Tab-separated table of C-alpha atoms in Angstrom:
chain	number	residue	atom	x	y	z
T	1	MET	CA	152.020	47.086	93.468
T	2	SER	CA	148.726	45.809	92.133
T	3	LYS	CA	145.459	47.638	93.134
T	4	ALA	CA	142.662	45.603	94.767
T	5	THR	CA	139.652	45.380	92.432
T	6	LEU	CA	136.031	44.630	93.351
T	7	PRO	CA	134.133	42.057	91.311
T	8	ARG	CA	132.041	43.653	88.524
T	9	ARG	CA	128.719	43.076	90.305
T	10	LEU	CA	129.991	44.621	93.526
T	11	ARG	CA	131.468	47.534	91.585
T	12	LEU	CA	128.015	48.179	90.042
T	13	VAL	CA	126.353	48.098	93.459
T	14	ALA	CA	128.948	50.514	94.779
T	15	VAL	CA	128.385	52.905	91.840
T	16	LEU	CA	124.602	52.763	92.228
T	17	GLY	CA	124.984	53.397	95.918
T	18	THR	CA	127.075	56.477	95.181
T	19	VAL	CA	124.531	57.735	92.604
T	20	SER	CA	121.656	57.142	95.023
T	21	ALA	CA	123.472	59.012	97.753
T	22	THR	CA	124.109	61.903	95.351
T	23	VAL	CA	120.438	62.035	94.297
T	24	LEU	CA	119.267	61.911	97.896
T	25	THR	CA	121.682	64.687	98.804
T	26	ALA	CA	120.411	66.810	95.899
T	27	LEU	CA	116.810	66.186	96.911
T	28	ALA	CA	117.610	67.105	100.483
T	29	VAL	CA	119.287	70.341	99.391
T	30	THR	CA	116.329	71.203	97.103
T	31	THR	CA	113.798	70.425	99.816
T	32	THR	CA	115.737	72.504	102.319
T	33	ALA	CA	115.952	75.404	99.847
T	34	ASN	CA	112.218	75.232	99.107
T	35	ALA	CA	111.437	75.121	102.803
T	36	ALA	CA	113.663	78.139	103.329
T	37	ASP	CA	111.870	79.993	100.511
T	38	ASP	CA	108.492	79.125	102.031
T	39	ALA	CA	109.680	80.292	105.434
T	40	ARG	CA	110.890	83.586	103.994
T	41	ALA	CA	107.690	84.305	102.030
T	42	ALA	CA	104.743	84.098	104.394
T	43	THR	CA	101.281	84.737	102.945
T	44	THR	CA	99.843	87.763	104.728
T	45	PHE	CA	96.623	88.238	102.736
T	46	GLU	CA	94.730	85.881	100.450
T	47	ASP	CA	91.253	85.705	98.982
T	48	ASN	CA	90.350	82.919	96.561
T	49	PHE	CA	86.721	84.075	96.417
T	50	ASP	CA	85.306	80.693	97.290
T	51	GLY	CA	81.620	80.667	98.153
T	52	PRO	CA	78.153	80.271	96.688
T	53	ALA	CA	77.113	82.100	93.548
T	54	GLY	CA	75.640	85.497	94.314
T	55	ALA	CA	77.319	85.859	97.706
T	56	ALA	CA	78.936	89.138	98.675
T	57	VAL	CA	82.676	89.422	99.245
T	58	ASP	CA	84.110	88.687	102.689
T	59	GLY	CA	83.464	91.790	104.775
T	60	ALA	CA	86.355	90.887	107.071
T	61	LYS	CA	88.694	91.404	104.101
T	62	TRP	CA	87.029	94.008	101.890
T	63	VAL	CA	85.245	97.333	102.215
T	64	THR	CA	82.712	98.009	99.449
T	65	GLU	CA	82.816	101.705	98.573
T	66	THR	CA	79.811	103.734	97.447
T	67	GLY	CA	79.534	106.981	95.511
T	68	ASP	CA	80.761	108.545	92.289
T	69	ASN	CA	84.216	109.841	91.344
T	70	VAL	CA	84.261	113.420	90.160
T	71	SER	CA	88.066	113.747	90.305
T	72	ASN	CA	88.533	111.488	87.276
T	73	HIS	CA	85.172	112.391	85.680
T	74	GLU	CA	84.135	108.744	85.772
T	75	ARG	CA	80.539	107.973	84.819
T	76	GLN	CA	79.636	105.149	87.201
T	77	TYR	CA	78.134	105.135	90.682
T	78	TYR	CA	79.793	102.572	92.948
T	79	THR	CA	77.224	100.545	94.885
T	80	ASN	CA	77.396	97.929	97.633
T	81	SER	CA	74.960	95.681	95.757
T	82	THR	CA	75.762	92.096	94.806
T	83	SER	CA	74.433	93.117	91.397
T	84	ASN	CA	77.797	94.850	90.964
T	85	ALA	CA	80.189	92.668	93.011
T	86	ALA	CA	79.520	89.027	93.854
T	87	LEU	CA	81.063	85.581	93.887
T	88	ASP	CA	80.209	83.362	90.921
T	89	GLY	CA	80.297	80.020	92.761
T	90	ARG	CA	83.321	78.883	90.736
T	91	GLY	CA	86.036	80.533	92.795
T	92	ASN	CA	85.874	83.991	91.234
T	93	LEU	CA	84.803	87.486	92.181
T	94	VAL	CA	82.882	89.192	89.387
T	95	ILE	CA	82.754	92.990	89.358
T	96	THR	CA	79.993	94.007	86.966
T	97	ALA	CA	79.457	97.409	85.390
T	98	ARG	CA	75.869	97.958	84.271
T	99	ARG	CA	74.117	100.608	82.220
T	100	GLU	CA	71.385	101.265	84.767
T	101	ASN	CA	70.351	103.440	87.685
T	102	PRO	CA	67.934	101.448	89.863
T	103	ALA	CA	67.973	103.863	92.805
T	104	ASN	CA	68.137	107.270	91.090
T	105	TYR	CA	71.791	107.704	92.054
T	106	GLN	CA	73.159	111.202	91.476
T	107	CYS	CA	76.622	111.742	90.002
T	108	TRP	CA	78.767	114.812	89.441
T	109	TYR	CA	77.242	115.227	85.969
T	110	GLY	CA	73.617	114.650	87.016
T	111	THR	CA	71.636	111.423	87.138
T	112	CYS	CA	74.095	108.519	86.961
T	113	GLU	CA	74.029	106.363	83.842
T	114	TYR	CA	76.037	103.373	85.121
T	115	THR	CA	76.684	101.346	88.266
T	116	SER	CA	79.768	99.334	89.195
T	117	ALA	CA	81.856	98.329	92.232
T	118	ARG	CA	85.056	99.348	93.971
T	119	LEU	CA	86.518	97.282	96.819
T	120	ASN	CA	89.395	98.113	99.145
T	121	THR	CA	91.149	96.666	102.198
T	122	SER	CA	91.456	99.920	104.172
T	123	GLY	CA	90.972	99.136	107.847
T	124	ARG	CA	91.173	95.420	107.030
T	125	PHE	CA	94.656	94.867	105.617
T	126	THR	CA	97.667	97.101	105.000
T	127	GLN	CA	101.313	96.237	104.442
T	128	THR	CA	104.673	97.809	103.709
T	129	TYR	CA	106.767	95.926	101.103
T	130	GLY	CA	106.286	92.389	99.811
T	131	HIS	CA	104.796	90.622	96.792
T	132	TYR	CA	101.278	91.600	95.662
T	133	GLU	CA	99.457	89.752	92.895
T	134	ALA	CA	96.046	89.059	91.407
T	135	ARG	CA	94.855	86.831	88.592
T	136	LEU	CA	92.286	88.675	86.496
T	137	ARG	CA	90.305	88.526	83.287
T	138	MET	CA	89.814	92.001	81.949
T	139	SER	CA	86.692	93.861	80.926
T	140	ARG	CA	86.261	94.723	77.266
T	141	GLY	CA	85.235	97.782	75.278
T	142	GLN	CA	85.678	101.502	74.812
T	143	GLY	CA	85.354	103.489	78.032
T	144	MET	CA	86.079	100.617	80.424
T	145	TRP	CA	88.781	101.156	83.055
T	146	PRO	CA	89.611	98.156	85.291
T	147	ALA	CA	92.347	98.483	87.903
T	148	PHE	CA	94.217	96.626	90.646
T	149	TRP	CA	96.109	99.174	92.718
T	150	MET	CA	97.154	100.493	96.125
T	151	LEU	CA	96.992	103.729	98.107
T	152	GLY	CA	99.000	104.856	101.112
T	153	ASN	CA	97.080	104.214	104.304
T	154	ASP	CA	97.659	107.818	105.415
T	155	ILE	CA	95.518	109.235	102.604
T	156	GLY	CA	93.052	110.584	105.168
T	157	SER	CA	95.690	112.801	106.784
T	158	ALA	CA	98.260	113.335	104.037
T	159	GLY	CA	95.875	113.507	101.078
T	160	TRP	CA	96.624	112.476	97.509
T	161	PRO	CA	99.195	112.302	95.956
T	162	GLN	CA	101.305	112.763	99.105
T	163	CYS	CA	99.998	109.410	100.365
T	164	GLY	CA	101.404	107.653	97.304
T	165	GLU	CA	99.722	105.391	94.771
T	166	ILE	CA	100.981	102.157	93.203
T	167	ASP	CA	99.020	101.060	90.145
T	168	ILE	CA	99.759	97.358	89.822
T	169	MET	CA	97.555	97.098	86.731
T	170	GLU	CA	95.374	99.519	84.798
T	171	ASN	CA	93.780	98.988	81.419
T	172	VAL	CA	91.794	101.380	79.271
T	173	GLY	CA	89.348	99.924	76.791
T	174	PHE	CA	90.810	101.528	73.690
T	175	GLU	CA	94.052	99.592	74.373
T	176	PRO	CA	92.765	96.009	74.639
T	177	SER	CA	96.223	94.423	74.410
T	178	GLN	CA	98.078	96.732	76.813
T	179	VAL	CA	98.174	97.286	80.569
T	180	HIS	CA	99.978	99.968	82.553
T	181	GLY	CA	101.910	100.009	85.824
T	182	THR	CA	102.468	103.422	87.419
T	183	ILE	CA	103.498	105.216	90.604
T	184	HIS	CA	102.095	108.561	91.730
T	185	GLY	CA	103.423	110.846	94.434
T	186	PRO	CA	104.189	114.514	95.149
T	187	GLY	CA	105.557	116.019	91.943
T	188	TYR	CA	104.708	112.993	89.789
T	189	SER	CA	100.951	112.466	89.808
T	190	GLY	CA	98.056	112.298	87.389
T	191	SER	CA	99.324	112.543	83.825
T	192	GLY	CA	102.810	113.008	85.313
T	193	GLY	CA	102.814	109.599	86.972
T	194	ILE	CA	105.884	107.467	86.315
T	195	GLY	CA	105.313	104.093	84.688
T	196	ALA	CA	105.344	101.864	81.639
T	197	GLY	CA	103.077	99.637	79.588
T	198	TYR	CA	103.114	95.927	78.801
T	199	SER	CA	101.501	94.369	75.729
T	200	VAL	CA	100.394	90.899	74.667
T	201	GLY	CA	99.539	89.543	71.237
T	202	GLY	CA	95.776	89.437	71.771
T	203	ALA	CA	93.288	91.148	74.050
T	204	PHE	CA	93.730	90.865	77.814
T	205	ALA	CA	89.981	90.211	77.986
T	206	ASP	CA	90.443	86.902	76.154
T	207	ASP	CA	91.982	85.052	79.106
T	208	PHE	CA	93.154	85.301	82.700
T	209	HIS	CA	96.525	86.913	83.421
T	210	THR	CA	98.518	87.380	86.611
T	211	PHE	CA	99.568	90.914	87.530
T	212	ALA	CA	102.081	91.567	90.288
T	213	VAL	CA	104.427	94.027	91.937
T	214	ASP	CA	107.396	93.281	94.134
T	215	TRP	CA	107.920	96.185	96.499
T	216	SER	CA	111.168	96.713	98.411
T	217	PRO	CA	112.486	99.739	100.339
T	218	ASP	CA	114.391	101.030	97.312
T	219	ARG	CA	112.482	99.710	94.310
T	220	ILE	CA	109.173	98.505	92.860
T	221	VAL	CA	109.124	95.820	90.148
T	222	TRP	CA	106.123	95.077	87.878
T	223	SER	CA	105.401	91.797	86.122
T	224	VAL	CA	102.694	90.166	84.007
T	225	ASP	CA	102.451	86.374	84.033
T	226	GLY	CA	105.876	86.298	85.688
T	227	ASN	CA	107.507	88.500	83.020
T	228	VAL	CA	109.180	91.546	84.575
T	229	TYR	CA	108.643	94.647	82.436
T	230	GLN	CA	109.481	97.611	84.655
T	231	THR	CA	111.508	98.612	87.731
T	232	ARG	CA	111.275	101.981	89.479
T	233	THR	CA	113.609	103.402	92.125
T	234	PRO	CA	114.044	106.792	93.848
T	235	ALA	CA	116.488	107.692	91.071
T	236	ASP	CA	113.542	107.869	88.635
T	237	LEU	CA	111.789	110.684	90.530
T	238	ASN	CA	113.931	113.657	89.426
T	239	GLY	CA	114.555	114.659	93.024
T	240	ASN	CA	110.939	114.272	94.160
T	241	GLN	CA	110.012	112.392	97.315
T	242	TRP	CA	109.857	108.590	97.383
T	243	VAL	CA	106.721	107.997	99.484
T	244	PHE	CA	106.676	104.200	99.220
T	245	ASP	CA	107.954	103.455	102.713
T	246	LYS	CA	104.738	103.011	104.703
T	247	PRO	CA	101.635	100.781	104.774
T	248	PHE	CA	99.400	100.690	101.692
T	249	PHE	CA	95.985	99.080	101.168
T	250	LEU	CA	94.630	97.229	98.121
T	251	ILE	CA	91.911	98.338	95.690
T	252	LEU	CA	89.991	96.507	92.946
T	253	ASN	CA	87.562	98.426	90.770
T	254	LEU	CA	85.927	98.683	87.377
T	255	ALA	CA	85.338	102.282	86.319
T	256	VAL	CA	83.222	103.454	83.403
T	257	GLY	CA	84.447	106.490	81.517
T	258	GLY	CA	86.793	109.193	82.742
T	259	TYR	CA	89.478	111.503	81.442
T	260	TRP	CA	91.794	108.677	80.390
T	261	PRO	CA	89.533	105.992	78.837
T	262	GLY	CA	86.870	108.352	77.509
T	263	ASP	CA	83.184	107.494	77.518
T	264	PRO	CA	81.661	104.199	76.352
T	265	ASP	CA	80.306	104.142	72.830
T	266	GLY	CA	77.636	102.168	71.013
T	267	GLY	CA	79.921	99.152	70.729
T	268	THR	CA	80.703	98.857	74.442
T	269	PRO	CA	78.951	95.771	75.856
T	270	PHE	CA	76.889	95.967	79.058
T	271	PRO	CA	76.851	94.286	81.487
T	272	ASN	CA	80.673	94.362	81.423
T	273	THR	CA	82.810	92.397	83.853
T	274	LEU	CA	86.173	92.251	85.591
T	275	VAL	CA	86.670	88.679	86.844
T	276	VAL	CA	89.100	88.095	89.725
T	277	ASP	CA	90.370	84.571	90.384
T	278	TYR	CA	92.395	85.457	93.473
T	279	VAL	CA	94.324	88.165	95.299
T	280	ARG	CA	97.417	87.154	97.245
T	281	VAL	CA	100.070	89.035	99.223
T	282	THR	CA	103.262	87.725	100.798
T	283	ASP	CA	105.700	89.543	103.029
T	284	THR	CA	108.736	89.007	100.786
T	285	PRO	CA	109.403	90.410	97.289
T	286	GLU	CA	110.233	87.838	94.614
T	287	HIS	CA	112.316	90.242	92.507
């Protein structure tokens, strides 16, 4: 029996209609998936550092610490001055280390030689698990020690390292093309911290890069510019306690000197800056 056949023009319309329906279905599925992703990953903290040049950071989001740091033998005094931490009017926070002592600050080694800034979200924002990232342009030079990191919110009662520490990004000036991601806790702290490094072809100070961790109950994943380079789980701790199961707060700072980076030398430029484009946290890990 012969099969009924549509005229060529009607067949073309029918085919196009089928293709259009397929495309629309695909778009609908993609849109639904994206909406589901957005619903799963809610932004819980964000600072894009918008504001006039010279303005201080948002005090509702950040605490500006003051004092020196004898535990690491750092050389700077952290101030709450906009000379050391201020918006640049172009959507960035600039943390500036200076070779100066305008107020006769006293450090563990005597009269302080440098000033800088250290900001944290303690009492403003804490979170357990999620995706944490910042886009930064690094400082440059021997003795500089920029960091984006987190501490357990119970540091006041538990102390360090029992509170836990997650170093999302650290750089020491004598390694301009490498950053480090590390965890510290009881039995694996200080030089015994557990971590890895990530390198690029040039210096991190040459451009902005995005540094992130994805923190889940049983693992922490580090990435640079979306490239995963390290995963840590309780199995990596040699039987020591996994303390990454409670709220942590964020820290941004630019240290000068210390046990790890060593002191600045004659080639270290001052003022020296850590530029932060944004800090963003969501409630859902991406990896």
